[in-house]
Amino acid sequence: LVVGLMSVVKNRACNIIATIFVDVIRGVPMIVLAFYVFFAVPMLLNNIMHLNTMLGINTQLTLTALQAGTICLALNCGAYMAEIIRAGIESVDKGQMEAARSLGLNYTQATWRVILPQTIKNVFPSLGNELIVLLKETSISGYIALQDLTKAGDIVRSRTYLPFFPYISVAAIYLVLVLILEKILGNIEGRMAASDR
């Protein structure tokens, strides 16, 4: 939401920061981002903190696989959601902002009370799709030593030498989770659309 708002405000610096963030994160494959967050970022920060040893501060930064996976998924999902929010804000008629301002609301109040509620309603299906994609993308976390469904299926396959049943089980679990999530999102979307009818 913050990056999406940064991309539409009338501030060149905010626009540039938002554009760079979105372009870099969306342009880098998620597995590369996961490797970078898990392996490179702690090493880089430890090298910077190594300079603090001269001051008598001796700290060592490490990230667990869960922390690195969460950061990676949050960055990746955040970049895509920022673009969805930006497009949603731009889809709201410009007259809505003008009407809110003419009623005496300042820019921030008009954005929070008039523009964003319409934006969320407009982009909810896209946000739901991104949530489903995020759920399925958790399967890459096994590459950074995080025990997930896909990694568990791979361990079972390596012990039994039977690839069919472990991976079918993993696929079935993901399918059930996605179907449940789709049902919940469909119900919420139906309630939001009730006012349109």
PDB file of C-alpha atoms in Angstrom:
ATOM      1  CA  LEU A   1       0.000   0.000   0.000  1.00  0.00           C
ATOM      2  CA  VAL A   2       2.787   2.413   0.896  1.00  0.00           C
ATOM      3  CA  VAL A   3       4.702   1.754  -2.323  1.00  0.00           C
ATOM      4  CA  GLY A   4       1.484   1.945  -4.350  1.00  0.00           C
ATOM      5  CA  LEU A   5       0.690   5.319  -2.803  1.00  0.00           C
ATOM      6  CA  MET A   6       4.272   6.479  -3.366  1.00  0.00           C
ATOM      7  CA  SER A   7       3.906   5.753  -7.065  1.00  0.00           C
ATOM      8  CA  VAL A   8       0.843   8.021  -7.488  1.00  0.00           C
ATOM      9  CA  VAL A   9       1.654  11.008  -5.264  1.00  0.00           C
ATOM     10  CA  LYS A  10       2.867  14.179  -6.929  1.00  0.00           C
ATOM     11  CA  ASN A  11       6.422  13.816  -5.659  1.00  0.00           C
ATOM     12  CA  ARG A  12       9.151  12.890  -8.128  1.00  0.00           C
ATOM     13  CA  ALA A  13      11.438  11.316  -5.486  1.00  0.00           C
ATOM     14  CA  CYS A  14       8.641   9.046  -4.178  1.00  0.00           C
ATOM     15  CA  ASN A  15       7.746   8.054  -7.750  1.00  0.00           C
ATOM     16  CA  ILE A  16      11.363   7.138  -8.542  1.00  0.00           C
ATOM     17  CA  ILE A  17      11.823   5.114  -5.322  1.00  0.00           C
ATOM     18  CA  ALA A  18       8.576   3.209  -5.922  1.00  0.00           C
ATOM     19  CA  THR A  19       9.446   2.543  -9.576  1.00  0.00           C
ATOM     20  CA  ILE A  20      12.936   1.270  -8.732  1.00  0.00           C
ATOM     21  CA  PHE A  21      11.610  -1.014  -5.973  1.00  0.00           C
ATOM     22  CA  VAL A  22       8.878  -2.489  -8.170  1.00  0.00           C
ATOM     23  CA  ASP A  23      11.090  -2.903 -11.245  1.00  0.00           C
ATOM     24  CA  VAL A  24      13.993  -4.517  -9.366  1.00  0.00           C
ATOM     25  CA  ILE A  25      11.883  -6.928  -7.298  1.00  0.00           C
ATOM     26  CA  ARG A  26       9.621  -7.929 -10.204  1.00  0.00           C
ATOM     27  CA  GLY A  27      12.600  -8.238 -12.551  1.00  0.00           C
ATOM     28  CA  VAL A  28      14.587 -10.652 -10.371  1.00  0.00           C
ATOM     29  CA  PRO A  29      13.470 -14.301 -10.240  1.00  0.00           C
ATOM     30  CA  MET A  30      12.117 -15.193  -6.820  1.00  0.00           C
ATOM     31  CA  ILE A  31      14.577 -18.034  -6.251  1.00  0.00           C
ATOM     32  CA  VAL A  32      17.473 -15.631  -6.880  1.00  0.00           C
ATOM     33  CA  LEU A  33      15.895 -13.150  -4.462  1.00  0.00           C
ATOM     34  CA  ALA A  34      15.565 -15.938  -1.863  1.00  0.00           C
ATOM     35  CA  PHE A  35      19.233 -16.910  -2.254  1.00  0.00           C
ATOM     36  CA  TYR A  36      20.267 -13.264  -2.021  1.00  0.00           C
ATOM     37  CA  VAL A  37      18.236 -12.598   1.139  1.00  0.00           C
ATOM     38  CA  PHE A  38      19.331 -15.852   2.816  1.00  0.00           C
ATOM     39  CA  PHE A  39      23.024 -15.894   1.904  1.00  0.00           C
ATOM     40  CA  ALA A  40      24.203 -12.468   0.720  1.00  0.00           C
ATOM     41  CA  VAL A  41      22.352  -9.972   2.932  1.00  0.00           C
ATOM     42  CA  PRO A  42      23.586 -11.385   6.284  1.00  0.00           C
ATOM     43  CA  MET A  43      27.158 -11.560   4.937  1.00  0.00           C
ATOM     44  CA  LEU A  44      26.961  -7.975   3.677  1.00  0.00           C
ATOM     45  CA  LEU A  45      25.530  -6.704   6.976  1.00  0.00           C
ATOM     46  CA  ASN A  46      28.112  -8.665   8.983  1.00  0.00           C
ATOM     47  CA  ASN A  47      30.879  -7.058   6.927  1.00  0.00           C
ATOM     48  CA  ILE A  48      29.416  -3.649   7.714  1.00  0.00           C
ATOM     49  CA  MET A  49      29.037  -4.556  11.394  1.00  0.00           C
ATOM     50  CA  HIS A  50      32.608  -5.838  11.430  1.00  0.00           C
ATOM     51  CA  LEU A  51      33.615  -2.189  11.308  1.00  0.00           C
ATOM     52  CA  ASN A  52      31.866  -1.772  14.659  1.00  0.00           C
ATOM     53  CA  THR A  53      34.345  -4.138  16.332  1.00  0.00           C
ATOM     54  CA  MET A  54      36.743  -1.204  16.441  1.00  0.00           C
ATOM     55  CA  LEU A  55      34.223   0.449  18.739  1.00  0.00           C
ATOM     56  CA  GLY A  56      33.975  -2.628  20.942  1.00  0.00           C
ATOM     57  CA  ILE A  57      30.644  -3.810  19.522  1.00  0.00           C
ATOM     58  CA  ASN A  58      30.860  -7.417  18.399  1.00  0.00           C
ATOM     59  CA  THR A  59      27.629  -8.705  16.876  1.00  0.00           C
ATOM     60  CA  GLN A  60      26.944 -11.395  14.320  1.00  0.00           C
ATOM     61  CA  LEU A  61      23.770 -11.232  12.207  1.00  0.00           C
ATOM     62  CA  THR A  62      22.139 -14.413  10.966  1.00  0.00           C
ATOM     63  CA  LEU A  63      18.786 -15.032   9.373  1.00  0.00           C
ATOM     64  CA  THR A  64      16.868 -18.229   9.867  1.00  0.00           C
ATOM     65  CA  ALA A  65      15.400 -19.869   6.784  1.00  0.00           C
ATOM     66  CA  LEU A  66      11.922 -18.863   7.948  1.00  0.00           C
ATOM     67  CA  GLN A  67      12.938 -15.218   8.344  1.00  0.00           C
ATOM     68  CA  ALA A  68      14.655 -15.150   4.958  1.00  0.00           C
ATOM     69  CA  GLY A  69      11.712 -16.874   3.276  1.00  0.00           C
ATOM     70  CA  THR A  70       9.249 -14.463   4.861  1.00  0.00           C
ATOM     71  CA  ILE A  71      11.293 -11.424   3.780  1.00  0.00           C
ATOM     72  CA  CYS A  72      11.647 -12.787   0.249  1.00  0.00           C
ATOM     73  CA  LEU A  73       7.943 -13.563  -0.121  1.00  0.00           C
ATOM     74  CA  ALA A  74       6.983 -10.200   1.405  1.00  0.00           C
ATOM     75  CA  LEU A  75       9.239  -8.273  -0.983  1.00  0.00           C
ATOM     76  CA  ASN A  76       8.058 -10.176  -4.043  1.00  0.00           C
ATOM     77  CA  CYS A  77       4.378 -10.037  -3.136  1.00  0.00           C
ATOM     78  CA  GLY A  78       4.695  -6.399  -2.067  1.00  0.00           C
ATOM     79  CA  ALA A  79       6.059  -5.356  -5.446  1.00  0.00           C
ATOM     80  CA  TYR A  80       3.195  -6.977  -7.333  1.00  0.00           C
ATOM     81  CA  MET A  81       0.580  -5.687  -4.900  1.00  0.00           C
ATOM     82  CA  ALA A  82       2.017  -2.167  -5.165  1.00  0.00           C
ATOM     83  CA  GLU A  83       1.348  -2.231  -8.895  1.00  0.00           C
ATOM     84  CA  ILE A  84      -2.174  -3.556  -8.310  1.00  0.00           C
ATOM     85  CA  ILE A  85      -2.854  -0.760  -5.797  1.00  0.00           C
ATOM     86  CA  ARG A  86      -1.370   1.853  -8.145  1.00  0.00           C
ATOM     87  CA  ALA A  87      -3.577   0.684 -11.000  1.00  0.00           C
ATOM     88  CA  GLY A  88      -6.595   0.623  -8.675  1.00  0.00           C
ATOM     89  CA  ILE A  89      -5.990   4.185  -7.499  1.00  0.00           C
ATOM     90  CA  GLU A  90      -5.613   5.361 -11.075  1.00  0.00           C
ATOM     91  CA  SER A  91      -8.854   3.558 -12.022  1.00  0.00           C
ATOM     92  CA  VAL A  92     -10.903   5.694  -9.619  1.00  0.00           C
ATOM     93  CA  ASP A  93     -12.447   8.632 -11.477  1.00  0.00           C
ATOM     94  CA  LYS A  94     -10.520  11.886 -10.989  1.00  0.00           C
ATOM     95  CA  GLY A  95     -13.821  13.597 -10.166  1.00  0.00           C
ATOM     96  CA  GLN A  96     -13.945  11.645  -6.888  1.00  0.00           C
ATOM     97  CA  MET A  97     -10.868  13.457  -5.589  1.00  0.00           C
ATOM     98  CA  GLU A  98     -12.169  16.798  -6.851  1.00  0.00           C
ATOM     99  CA  ALA A  99     -15.538  16.221  -5.167  1.00  0.00           C
ATOM    100  CA  ALA A 100     -13.900  15.223  -1.881  1.00  0.00           C
ATOM    101  CA  ARG A 101     -11.625  18.288  -1.972  1.00  0.00           C
ATOM    102  CA  SER A 102     -14.572  20.574  -2.745  1.00  0.00           C
ATOM    103  CA  LEU A 103     -16.333  19.194   0.364  1.00  0.00           C
ATOM    104  CA  GLY A 104     -13.434  20.446   2.471  1.00  0.00           C
ATOM    105  CA  LEU A 105     -11.325  17.294   2.843  1.00  0.00           C
ATOM    106  CA  ASN A 106      -7.587  17.732   2.488  1.00  0.00           C
ATOM    107  CA  TYR A 107      -5.582  15.464   0.164  1.00  0.00           C
ATOM    108  CA  THR A 108      -4.806  12.849   2.848  1.00  0.00           C
ATOM    109  CA  GLN A 109      -8.392  12.686   4.110  1.00  0.00           C
ATOM    110  CA  ALA A 110      -9.747  12.445   0.563  1.00  0.00           C
ATOM    111  CA  THR A 111      -7.306   9.644  -0.240  1.00  0.00           C
ATOM    112  CA  TRP A 112      -8.085   7.599   2.901  1.00  0.00           C
ATOM    113  CA  ARG A 113     -11.842   8.187   3.052  1.00  0.00           C
ATOM    114  CA  VAL A 114     -12.857   8.375  -0.600  1.00  0.00           C
ATOM    115  CA  ILE A 115     -10.210   7.022  -2.991  1.00  0.00           C
ATOM    116  CA  LEU A 116      -8.783   4.008  -1.095  1.00  0.00           C
ATOM    117  CA  PRO A 117     -12.142   2.378  -0.198  1.00  0.00           C
ATOM    118  CA  GLN A 118     -13.089   2.444  -3.892  1.00  0.00           C
ATOM    119  CA  THR A 119      -9.620   1.228  -4.828  1.00  0.00           C
ATOM    120  CA  ILE A 120      -9.777  -1.773  -2.483  1.00  0.00           C
ATOM    121  CA  LYS A 121     -13.186  -2.725  -3.827  1.00  0.00           C
ATOM    122  CA  ASN A 122     -11.931  -2.450  -7.429  1.00  0.00           C
ATOM    123  CA  VAL A 123      -8.710  -4.413  -6.913  1.00  0.00           C
ATOM    124  CA  PHE A 124      -9.948  -7.047  -4.440  1.00  0.00           C
ATOM    125  CA  PRO A 125     -10.129  -9.838  -7.085  1.00  0.00           C
ATOM    126  CA  SER A 126      -6.545  -9.076  -8.157  1.00  0.00           C
ATOM    127  CA  LEU A 127      -5.357  -8.991  -4.548  1.00  0.00           C
ATOM    128  CA  GLY A 128      -7.063 -12.360  -4.006  1.00  0.00           C
ATOM    129  CA  ASN A 129      -5.278 -13.800  -7.025  1.00  0.00           C
ATOM    130  CA  GLU A 130      -1.958 -12.475  -5.710  1.00  0.00           C
ATOM    131  CA  LEU A 131      -2.654 -14.140  -2.349  1.00  0.00           C
ATOM    132  CA  ILE A 132      -3.213 -17.475  -4.119  1.00  0.00           C
ATOM    133  CA  VAL A 133      -0.013 -17.014  -6.136  1.00  0.00           C
ATOM    134  CA  LEU A 134       1.829 -16.209  -2.895  1.00  0.00           C
ATOM    135  CA  LEU A 135       0.556 -19.427  -1.314  1.00  0.00           C
ATOM    136  CA  LYS A 136       1.854 -21.445  -4.256  1.00  0.00           C
ATOM    137  CA  GLU A 137       5.181 -19.576  -4.337  1.00  0.00           C
ATOM    138  CA  THR A 138       5.977 -20.769  -0.832  1.00  0.00           C
ATOM    139  CA  SER A 139       7.065 -23.983  -2.554  1.00  0.00           C
ATOM    140  CA  ILE A 140      10.416 -22.384  -3.455  1.00  0.00           C
ATOM    141  CA  SER A 141      11.331 -21.938   0.207  1.00  0.00           C
ATOM    142  CA  GLY A 142      12.755 -25.463   0.307  1.00  0.00           C
ATOM    143  CA  TYR A 143      15.746 -24.169  -1.672  1.00  0.00           C
ATOM    144  CA  ILE A 144      16.875 -22.123   1.337  1.00  0.00           C
ATOM    145  CA  ALA A 145      16.605 -25.023   3.815  1.00  0.00           C
ATOM    146  CA  LEU A 146      13.059 -24.261   4.961  1.00  0.00           C
ATOM    147  CA  GLN A 147      10.955 -27.363   5.486  1.00  0.00           C
ATOM    148  CA  ASP A 148       7.792 -26.845   3.402  1.00  0.00           C
ATOM    149  CA  LEU A 149       5.373 -29.169   1.611  1.00  0.00           C
ATOM    150  CA  THR A 150       7.473 -29.432  -1.519  1.00  0.00           C
ATOM    151  CA  LYS A 151      10.657 -30.134   0.453  1.00  0.00           C
ATOM    152  CA  ALA A 152       8.796 -32.771   2.509  1.00  0.00           C
ATOM    153  CA  GLY A 153       7.616 -34.435  -0.717  1.00  0.00           C
ATOM    154  CA  ASP A 154      11.186 -34.371  -2.006  1.00  0.00           C
ATOM    155  CA  ILE A 155      12.459 -36.011   1.194  1.00  0.00           C
ATOM    156  CA  VAL A 156       9.827 -38.761   0.944  1.00  0.00           C
ATOM    157  CA  ARG A 157      10.727 -39.290  -2.732  1.00  0.00           C
ATOM    158  CA  SER A 158      14.434 -39.552  -1.912  1.00  0.00           C
ATOM    159  CA  ARG A 159      13.752 -42.196   0.758  1.00  0.00           C
ATOM    160  CA  THR A 160      11.204 -44.278  -1.121  1.00  0.00           C
ATOM    161  CA  TYR A 161      12.395 -43.738  -4.726  1.00  0.00           C
ATOM    162  CA  LEU A 162       8.727 -43.316  -5.649  1.00  0.00           C
ATOM    163  CA  PRO A 163       8.209 -39.823  -7.083  1.00  0.00           C
ATOM    164  CA  PHE A 164       4.553 -40.187  -8.070  1.00  0.00           C
ATOM    165  CA  PHE A 165       2.726 -40.432  -4.719  1.00  0.00           C
ATOM    166  CA  PRO A 166       4.685 -37.824  -2.704  1.00  0.00           C
ATOM    167  CA  TYR A 167       4.309 -35.180  -5.404  1.00  0.00           C
ATOM    168  CA  ILE A 168       0.651 -36.037  -6.037  1.00  0.00           C
ATOM    169  CA  SER A 169       0.073 -35.632  -2.293  1.00  0.00           C
ATOM    170  CA  VAL A 170       1.828 -32.262  -2.270  1.00  0.00           C
ATOM    171  CA  ALA A 171      -0.173 -31.123  -5.305  1.00  0.00           C
ATOM    172  CA  ALA A 172      -3.428 -32.281  -3.676  1.00  0.00           C
ATOM    173  CA  ILE A 173      -2.656 -30.374  -0.463  1.00  0.00           C
ATOM    174  CA  TYR A 174      -1.883 -27.194  -2.401  1.00  0.00           C
ATOM    175  CA  LEU A 175      -5.040 -27.669  -4.472  1.00  0.00           C
ATOM    176  CA  VAL A 176      -7.212 -28.057  -1.364  1.00  0.00           C
ATOM    177  CA  LEU A 177      -5.639 -24.967   0.230  1.00  0.00           C
ATOM    178  CA  VAL A 178      -6.165 -22.919  -2.942  1.00  0.00           C
ATOM    179  CA  LEU A 179      -9.795 -24.061  -3.277  1.00  0.00           C
ATOM    180  CA  ILE A 180     -10.501 -23.128   0.357  1.00  0.00           C
ATOM    181  CA  LEU A 181      -8.852 -19.748  -0.139  1.00  0.00           C
ATOM    182  CA  GLU A 182     -10.811 -19.176  -3.368  1.00  0.00           C
ATOM    183  CA  LYS A 183     -14.059 -19.940  -1.551  1.00  0.00           C
ATOM    184  CA  ILE A 184     -13.263 -17.517   1.284  1.00  0.00           C
ATOM    185  CA  LEU A 185     -12.214 -14.780  -1.163  1.00  0.00           C
ATOM    186  CA  GLY A 186     -15.327 -15.390  -3.279  1.00  0.00           C
ATOM    187  CA  ASN A 187     -17.554 -14.936  -0.219  1.00  0.00           C
ATOM    188  CA  ILE A 188     -15.809 -11.703   0.745  1.00  0.00           C
ATOM    189  CA  GLU A 189     -16.019 -10.440  -2.841  1.00  0.00           C
ATOM    190  CA  GLY A 190     -19.735 -11.281  -2.939  1.00  0.00           C
ATOM    191  CA  ARG A 191     -20.352  -9.280   0.236  1.00  0.00           C
ATOM    192  CA  MET A 192     -18.410  -6.340  -1.159  1.00  0.00           C
ATOM    193  CA  ALA A 193     -20.432  -6.464  -4.391  1.00  0.00           C
ATOM    194  CA  ALA A 194     -23.756  -6.554  -2.525  1.00  0.00           C
ATOM    195  CA  SER A 195     -23.914  -2.763  -2.453  1.00  0.00           C
ATOM    196  CA  ASP A 196     -23.606  -2.646  -6.266  1.00  0.00           C
ATOM    197  CA  ARG A 197     -26.808  -4.657  -6.623  1.00  0.00           C
TER     198      ARG A 197
END
